[in-house]
CSV table of C-alpha atoms in Angstrom, one decimal:
chain,number,residue,atom,x,y,z
A,1,UNK,CA,27.5,23.2,-8.8
A,2,UNK,CA,31.0,22.9,-7.2
A,3,UNK,CA,30.3,25.8,-4.9
A,4,UNK,CA,27.1,24.2,-3.7
A,5,UNK,CA,28.8,20.9,-3.0
A,6,UNK,CA,31.6,22.7,-1.1
A,7,UNK,CA,28.9,24.6,0.9
A,8,UNK,CA,27.1,21.4,1.8
A,9,UNK,CA,30.3,19.7,2.8
A,10,UNK,CA,31.3,22.6,5.0
A,11,UNK,CA,27.9,22.5,6.8
A,12,UNK,CA,28.1,18.6,7.2
A,13,UNK,CA,24.9,18.2,5.3
A,14,UNK,CA,26.7,15.8,3.0
A,15,UNK,CA,29.6,13.6,3.8
A,16,UNK,CA,32.2,12.6,1.1
A,17,UNK,CA,34.3,9.5,0.9
A,18,UNK,CA,37.6,9.1,-0.8
A,19,UNK,CA,36.0,7.7,-3.9
A,20,UNK,CA,33.9,10.8,-4.4
A,21,UNK,CA,30.7,9.2,-3.3
A,22,UNK,CA,28.5,11.5,-1.1
A,23,UNK,CA,26.4,10.2,1.7
A,24,UNK,CA,23.2,12.0,2.8
A,25,UNK,CA,21.2,11.2,5.9
A,26,UNK,CA,17.4,11.5,6.1
A,27,UNK,CA,14.6,10.8,8.5
A,28,UNK,CA,12.0,8.3,7.3
A,29,UNK,CA,8.8,7.9,9.2
A,30,UNK,CA,6.2,5.2,8.9
A,31,UNK,CA,8.5,2.2,9.1
A,32,UNK,CA,7.5,-0.4,11.8
A,33,UNK,CA,9.0,-3.7,10.6
A,34,UNK,CA,11.7,-5.3,8.5
A,35,UNK,CA,9.2,-5.4,5.6
A,36,UNK,CA,8.7,-1.7,5.8
A,37,UNK,CA,12.5,-1.1,5.8
A,38,UNK,CA,13.0,-3.4,2.8
A,39,UNK,CA,10.3,-1.6,0.9
A,40,UNK,CA,11.7,1.9,1.6
A,41,UNK,CA,15.2,0.7,0.8
A,42,UNK,CA,14.1,-0.7,-2.5
A,43,UNK,CA,12.3,2.5,-3.5
A,44,UNK,CA,15.1,4.8,-2.5
A,45,UNK,CA,17.7,2.6,-4.3
A,46,UNK,CA,15.7,2.9,-7.5
A,47,UNK,CA,16.5,6.7,-7.8
A,48,UNK,CA,19.1,7.6,-10.3
A,49,UNK,CA,22.7,8.1,-9.1
A,50,UNK,CA,22.0,6.1,-5.8
A,51,UNK,CA,24.9,3.8,-5.0
A,52,UNK,CA,23.8,2.4,-1.7
A,53,UNK,CA,21.0,2.7,0.9
A,54,UNK,CA,21.3,1.8,4.5
A,55,UNK,CA,18.2,1.8,6.7
A,56,UNK,CA,18.2,2.1,10.5
A,57,UNK,CA,14.7,0.9,11.5
A,58,UNK,CA,15.1,1.7,15.2
A,59,UNK,CA,16.1,5.3,14.5
A,60,UNK,CA,13.9,5.9,11.5
A,61,UNK,CA,17.0,6.9,9.5
A,62,UNK,CA,18.2,6.3,6.0
A,63,UNK,CA,21.8,6.9,4.8
A,64,UNK,CA,21.9,7.2,1.1
A,65,UNK,CA,25.2,7.1,-0.9
A,66,UNK,CA,25.1,8.7,-4.3
A,67,UNK,CA,27.5,9.5,-7.1
A,68,UNK,CA,26.1,13.1,-7.4
A,69,UNK,CA,23.9,15.3,-5.4
A,70,UNK,CA,20.2,14.1,-5.5
A,71,UNK,CA,17.5,16.5,-4.5
A,72,UNK,CA,15.2,15.4,-1.6
A,73,UNK,CA,12.2,15.7,-3.9
A,74,UNK,CA,13.5,12.8,-6.0
A,75,UNK,CA,13.5,10.5,-2.9
A,76,UNK,CA,10.1,11.8,-1.9
A,77,UNK,CA,8.8,10.9,-5.4
A,78,UNK,CA,10.2,7.4,-5.1
A,79,UNK,CA,8.1,6.8,-2.0
A,80,UNK,CA,4.9,8.3,-3.5
A,81,UNK,CA,3.5,4.8,-4.1
A,82,UNK,CA,3.6,4.2,-0.4
A,83,UNK,CA,2.0,7.4,1.2
A,84,UNK,CA,2.5,6.1,4.7
A,85,UNK,CA,6.2,6.5,4.4
A,86,UNK,CA,7.7,10.0,4.4
A,87,UNK,CA,11.3,11.2,4.1
A,88,UNK,CA,12.7,14.5,5.3
A,89,UNK,CA,16.0,16.1,6.0
A,90,UNK,CA,17.8,14.8,9.1
A,91,UNK,CA,18.8,17.1,11.9
A,92,UNK,CA,19.8,16.7,15.5
A,93,UNK,CA,16.3,17.0,16.8
A,94,UNK,CA,14.8,14.5,14.3
A,95,UNK,CA,15.0,11.5,16.6
A,96,UNK,CA,13.4,13.2,19.6
A,97,UNK,CA,10.7,14.5,17.3
A,98,UNK,CA,10.1,11.0,16.0
A,99,UNK,CA,9.9,9.6,19.5
A,100,UNK,CA,7.4,12.2,20.7
A,101,UNK,CA,5.2,11.9,17.6
A,102,UNK,CA,2.1,9.8,18.2
A,103,UNK,CA,-1.4,9.3,16.9
A,104,UNK,CA,-4.3,9.6,19.4
A,105,UNK,CA,-7.2,7.6,18.0
A,106,UNK,CA,-10.5,9.4,18.0
A,107,UNK,CA,-13.6,9.1,15.9
A,108,UNK,CA,-11.9,10.6,12.8
A,109,UNK,CA,-9.2,7.9,13.2
A,110,UNK,CA,-11.7,5.3,12.1
A,111,UNK,CA,-13.2,7.2,9.2
A,112,UNK,CA,-10.5,6.7,6.5
A,113,UNK,CA,-12.3,5.0,3.6
A,114,UNK,CA,-9.1,4.2,1.8
A,115,UNK,CA,-7.6,2.5,4.8
A,116,UNK,CA,-10.8,0.5,5.3
A,117,UNK,CA,-10.7,-0.6,1.7
A,118,UNK,CA,-7.0,-1.7,1.9
A,119,UNK,CA,-7.5,-3.3,5.3
A,120,UNK,CA,-10.5,-5.3,3.9
A,121,UNK,CA,-8.4,-6.5,1.0
A,122,UNK,CA,-5.6,-7.5,3.4
A,123,UNK,CA,-8.1,-9.4,5.6
A,124,UNK,CA,-9.6,-11.1,2.6
A,125,UNK,CA,-6.2,-12.4,1.6
A,126,UNK,CA,-5.6,-13.7,5.1
A,127,UNK,CA,-9.1,-15.3,5.0
A,128,UNK,CA,-8.3,-17.2,1.8
A,129,UNK,CA,-5.0,-18.5,3.1
A,130,UNK,CA,-6.5,-19.5,6.5
A,131,UNK,CA,-9.5,-21.2,4.9
A,132,UNK,CA,-7.5,-23.3,2.6
A,133,UNK,CA,-5.5,-25.0,5.4
A,134,UNK,CA,-8.3,-24.9,7.9
A,135,UNK,CA,-11.1,-26.7,6.0
A,136,UNK,CA,-8.6,-29.0,4.2
A,137,UNK,CA,-7.5,-30.2,7.6
A,138,UNK,CA,-11.1,-30.7,8.8
A,139,UNK,CA,-12.0,-32.7,5.6
A,140,UNK,CA,-8.9,-34.8,5.9
A,141,UNK,CA,-9.4,-35.7,9.6
A,142,UNK,CA,-13.1,-36.5,9.2
A,143,UNK,CA,-12.4,-38.6,6.1
A,144,UNK,CA,-9.5,-40.6,7.4
A,145,UNK,CA,-9.6,-40.2,11.2
A,146,UNK,CA,-13.2,-39.7,12.0
A,147,UNK,CA,-12.7,-40.6,15.7
A,148,UNK,CA,-10.4,-37.7,16.4
A,149,UNK,CA,-11.6,-35.6,19.3
A,150,UNK,CA,-13.3,-32.3,18.3
A,151,UNK,CA,-10.9,-30.3,20.4
A,152,UNK,CA,-8.0,-31.9,18.6
A,153,UNK,CA,-9.6,-31.3,15.2
A,154,UNK,CA,-10.0,-27.6,16.0
A,155,UNK,CA,-6.4,-27.2,17.2
A,156,UNK,CA,-5.0,-29.0,14.1
A,157,UNK,CA,-7.3,-27.1,11.7
A,158,UNK,CA,-6.2,-23.8,13.3
A,159,UNK,CA,-2.5,-24.8,12.9
A,160,UNK,CA,-3.0,-25.8,9.3
A,161,UNK,CA,-4.8,-22.5,8.5
A,162,UNK,CA,-1.9,-20.5,10.1
A,163,UNK,CA,0.6,-22.5,8.1
A,164,UNK,CA,-1.1,-22.0,4.7
A,165,UNK,CA,-1.7,-18.3,5.4
A,166,UNK,CA,1.9,-17.6,6.4
A,167,UNK,CA,3.1,-19.6,3.4
A,168,UNK,CA,0.8,-17.7,1.0
A,169,UNK,CA,2.0,-14.4,2.4
A,170,UNK,CA,5.7,-15.4,2.2
A,171,UNK,CA,5.3,-16.4,-1.5
A,172,UNK,CA,3.5,-13.1,-2.2
A,173,UNK,CA,6.3,-11.0,-0.6
A,174,UNK,CA,9.0,-13.1,-2.3
A,175,UNK,CA,7.6,-12.7,-5.9
A,176,UNK,CA,5.6,-9.5,-5.6
A,177,UNK,CA,8.1,-7.4,-3.5
A,178,UNK,CA,11.3,-9.3,-4.4
A,179,UNK,CA,12.1,-10.1,-0.8
A,180,UNK,CA,14.6,-12.7,0.2
A,181,UNK,CA,12.9,-15.9,1.4
A,182,UNK,CA,14.1,-15.3,5.0
A,183,UNK,CA,12.9,-11.7,5.0
A,184,UNK,CA,9.6,-12.6,3.4
A,185,UNK,CA,9.0,-15.3,6.1
A,186,UNK,CA,9.9,-13.1,9.0
A,187,UNK,CA,7.8,-10.3,7.6
A,188,UNK,CA,4.8,-12.6,7.1
A,189,UNK,CA,5.0,-13.8,10.7
A,190,UNK,CA,5.4,-10.4,12.2
A,191,UNK,CA,2.7,-8.7,10.2
A,192,UNK,CA,-0.3,-11.1,10.3
A,193,UNK,CA,0.0,-13.7,13.1
A,194,UNK,CA,-2.4,-12.1,15.6
A,195,UNK,CA,-4.9,-11.4,12.8
A,196,UNK,CA,-4.8,-14.9,11.6
A,197,UNK,CA,-5.1,-16.4,15.1
A,198,UNK,CA,-8.2,-14.3,15.8
A,199,UNK,CA,-9.7,-15.3,12.4
A,200,UNK,CA,-9.0,-19.0,12.9
A,201,UNK,CA,-10.6,-19.1,16.4
A,202,UNK,CA,-13.7,-17.2,15.3
A,203,UNK,CA,-14.1,-19.4,12.1
A,204,UNK,CA,-13.8,-22.6,14.0
A,205,UNK,CA,-16.0,-21.5,16.9
A,206,UNK,CA,-18.7,-20.4,14.6
A,207,UNK,CA,-18.6,-23.5,12.5
A,208,UNK,CA,-18.7,-25.7,15.7
A,209,UNK,CA,-21.7,-23.9,17.1
A,210,UNK,CA,-23.7,-24.3,14.0
A,211,UNK,CA,-22.7,-27.8,12.8
A,212,UNK,CA,-21.0,-29.4,15.7
A,213,UNK,CA,-17.8,-29.4,13.6
A,214,UNK,CA,-18.9,-32.1,11.3
A,215,UNK,CA,-18.4,-31.7,7.5
A,216,UNK,CA,-21.6,-32.9,5.9
A,217,UNK,CA,-21.3,-31.8,2.2
A,218,UNK,CA,-24.7,-33.0,1.3
A,219,UNK,CA,-26.4,-30.9,4.0
A,220,UNK,CA,-27.3,-27.3,3.0
A,221,UNK,CA,-26.8,-26.3,6.6
A,222,UNK,CA,-23.1,-27.1,6.3
A,223,UNK,CA,-22.6,-24.7,3.4
A,224,UNK,CA,-24.6,-22.1,5.2
A,225,UNK,CA,-22.5,-22.6,8.3
A,226,UNK,CA,-19.4,-22.4,6.2
A,227,UNK,CA,-20.5,-19.0,4.8
A,228,UNK,CA,-21.3,-17.6,8.2
A,229,UNK,CA,-18.0,-18.9,9.6
A,230,UNK,CA,-16.0,-17.2,6.9
A,231,UNK,CA,-18.0,-13.9,7.3
A,232,UNK,CA,-17.3,-14.0,11.0
A,233,UNK,CA,-13.7,-14.8,10.4
A,234,UNK,CA,-13.4,-11.8,8.1
A,235,UNK,CA,-15.1,-9.4,10.4
A,236,UNK,CA,-13.3,-10.4,13.7
A,237,UNK,CA,-9.8,-9.2,12.8
A,238,UNK,CA,-10.8,-6.3,10.4
A,239,UNK,CA,-10.8,-3.5,13.0
A,240,UNK,CA,-7.4,-4.7,14.3
A,241,UNK,CA,-6.0,-4.8,10.7
A,242,UNK,CA,-7.4,-1.3,10.1
A,243,UNK,CA,-5.8,0.0,13.4
A,244,UNK,CA,-2.4,-1.5,12.6
A,245,UNK,CA,-2.5,-0.2,9.0
A,246,UNK,CA,-3.7,3.3,10.0
A,247,UNK,CA,-1.4,3.9,12.9
A,248,UNK,CA,1.7,1.9,11.9
A,249,UNK,CA,1.3,1.2,8.2
A,250,UNK,CA,1.4,-2.5,9.2
A,251,UNK,CA,-0.6,-4.9,7.2
A,252,UNK,CA,-1.1,-8.7,6.9
A,253,UNK,CA,-0.7,-8.6,3.1
């Protein structure tokens, strides 16, 4: 093993520090946001003998410090739960290759059943979060402030839906992915804001066209309109969520 370590050191594949910790540099593809970087860092850090992991999101690079030589296959295995992330040996041409690599959407781009399934689940999570705040705001305003202009009601309901959806996403990232609160909030905002805005606008517009925006719980038409509005709110951002997930591994949940 000593001869191998000396060989790697001589070829600058592995750098050694004074405390006998070696640092290996790898190229990681599929990362598009701080949430991606945090997930990759957590996965790589779970590998045995790893001392520290530093992620450079802009360059798509991971610097991994270990107490002994760790084969690349071990790092690849740690990312197997997230197939959109790939790790490979770093070389001088890695960054230019990464910059040139692109996906050109065609008909096959939209035929990935697994991505549609995951995008649908992500969109459904967003729908639940948006609906809680949206309809709660409508009910509150019509119960206590019935004279509020309809345009104002729609604006306030949309804002409430965005707040509850971002809050729900932040909590999920905090406790499911062990993100720090600040990172979880930043990730929630960056991942799902456009999707949620589209969902909110479509839901409120559909509800307004059918019921005039009035919550009449005793009227079957209201509940029919509610169902139609939620279906419309689900379908509107679904293609966008699929596209972001397929091309950039970027999801709202």
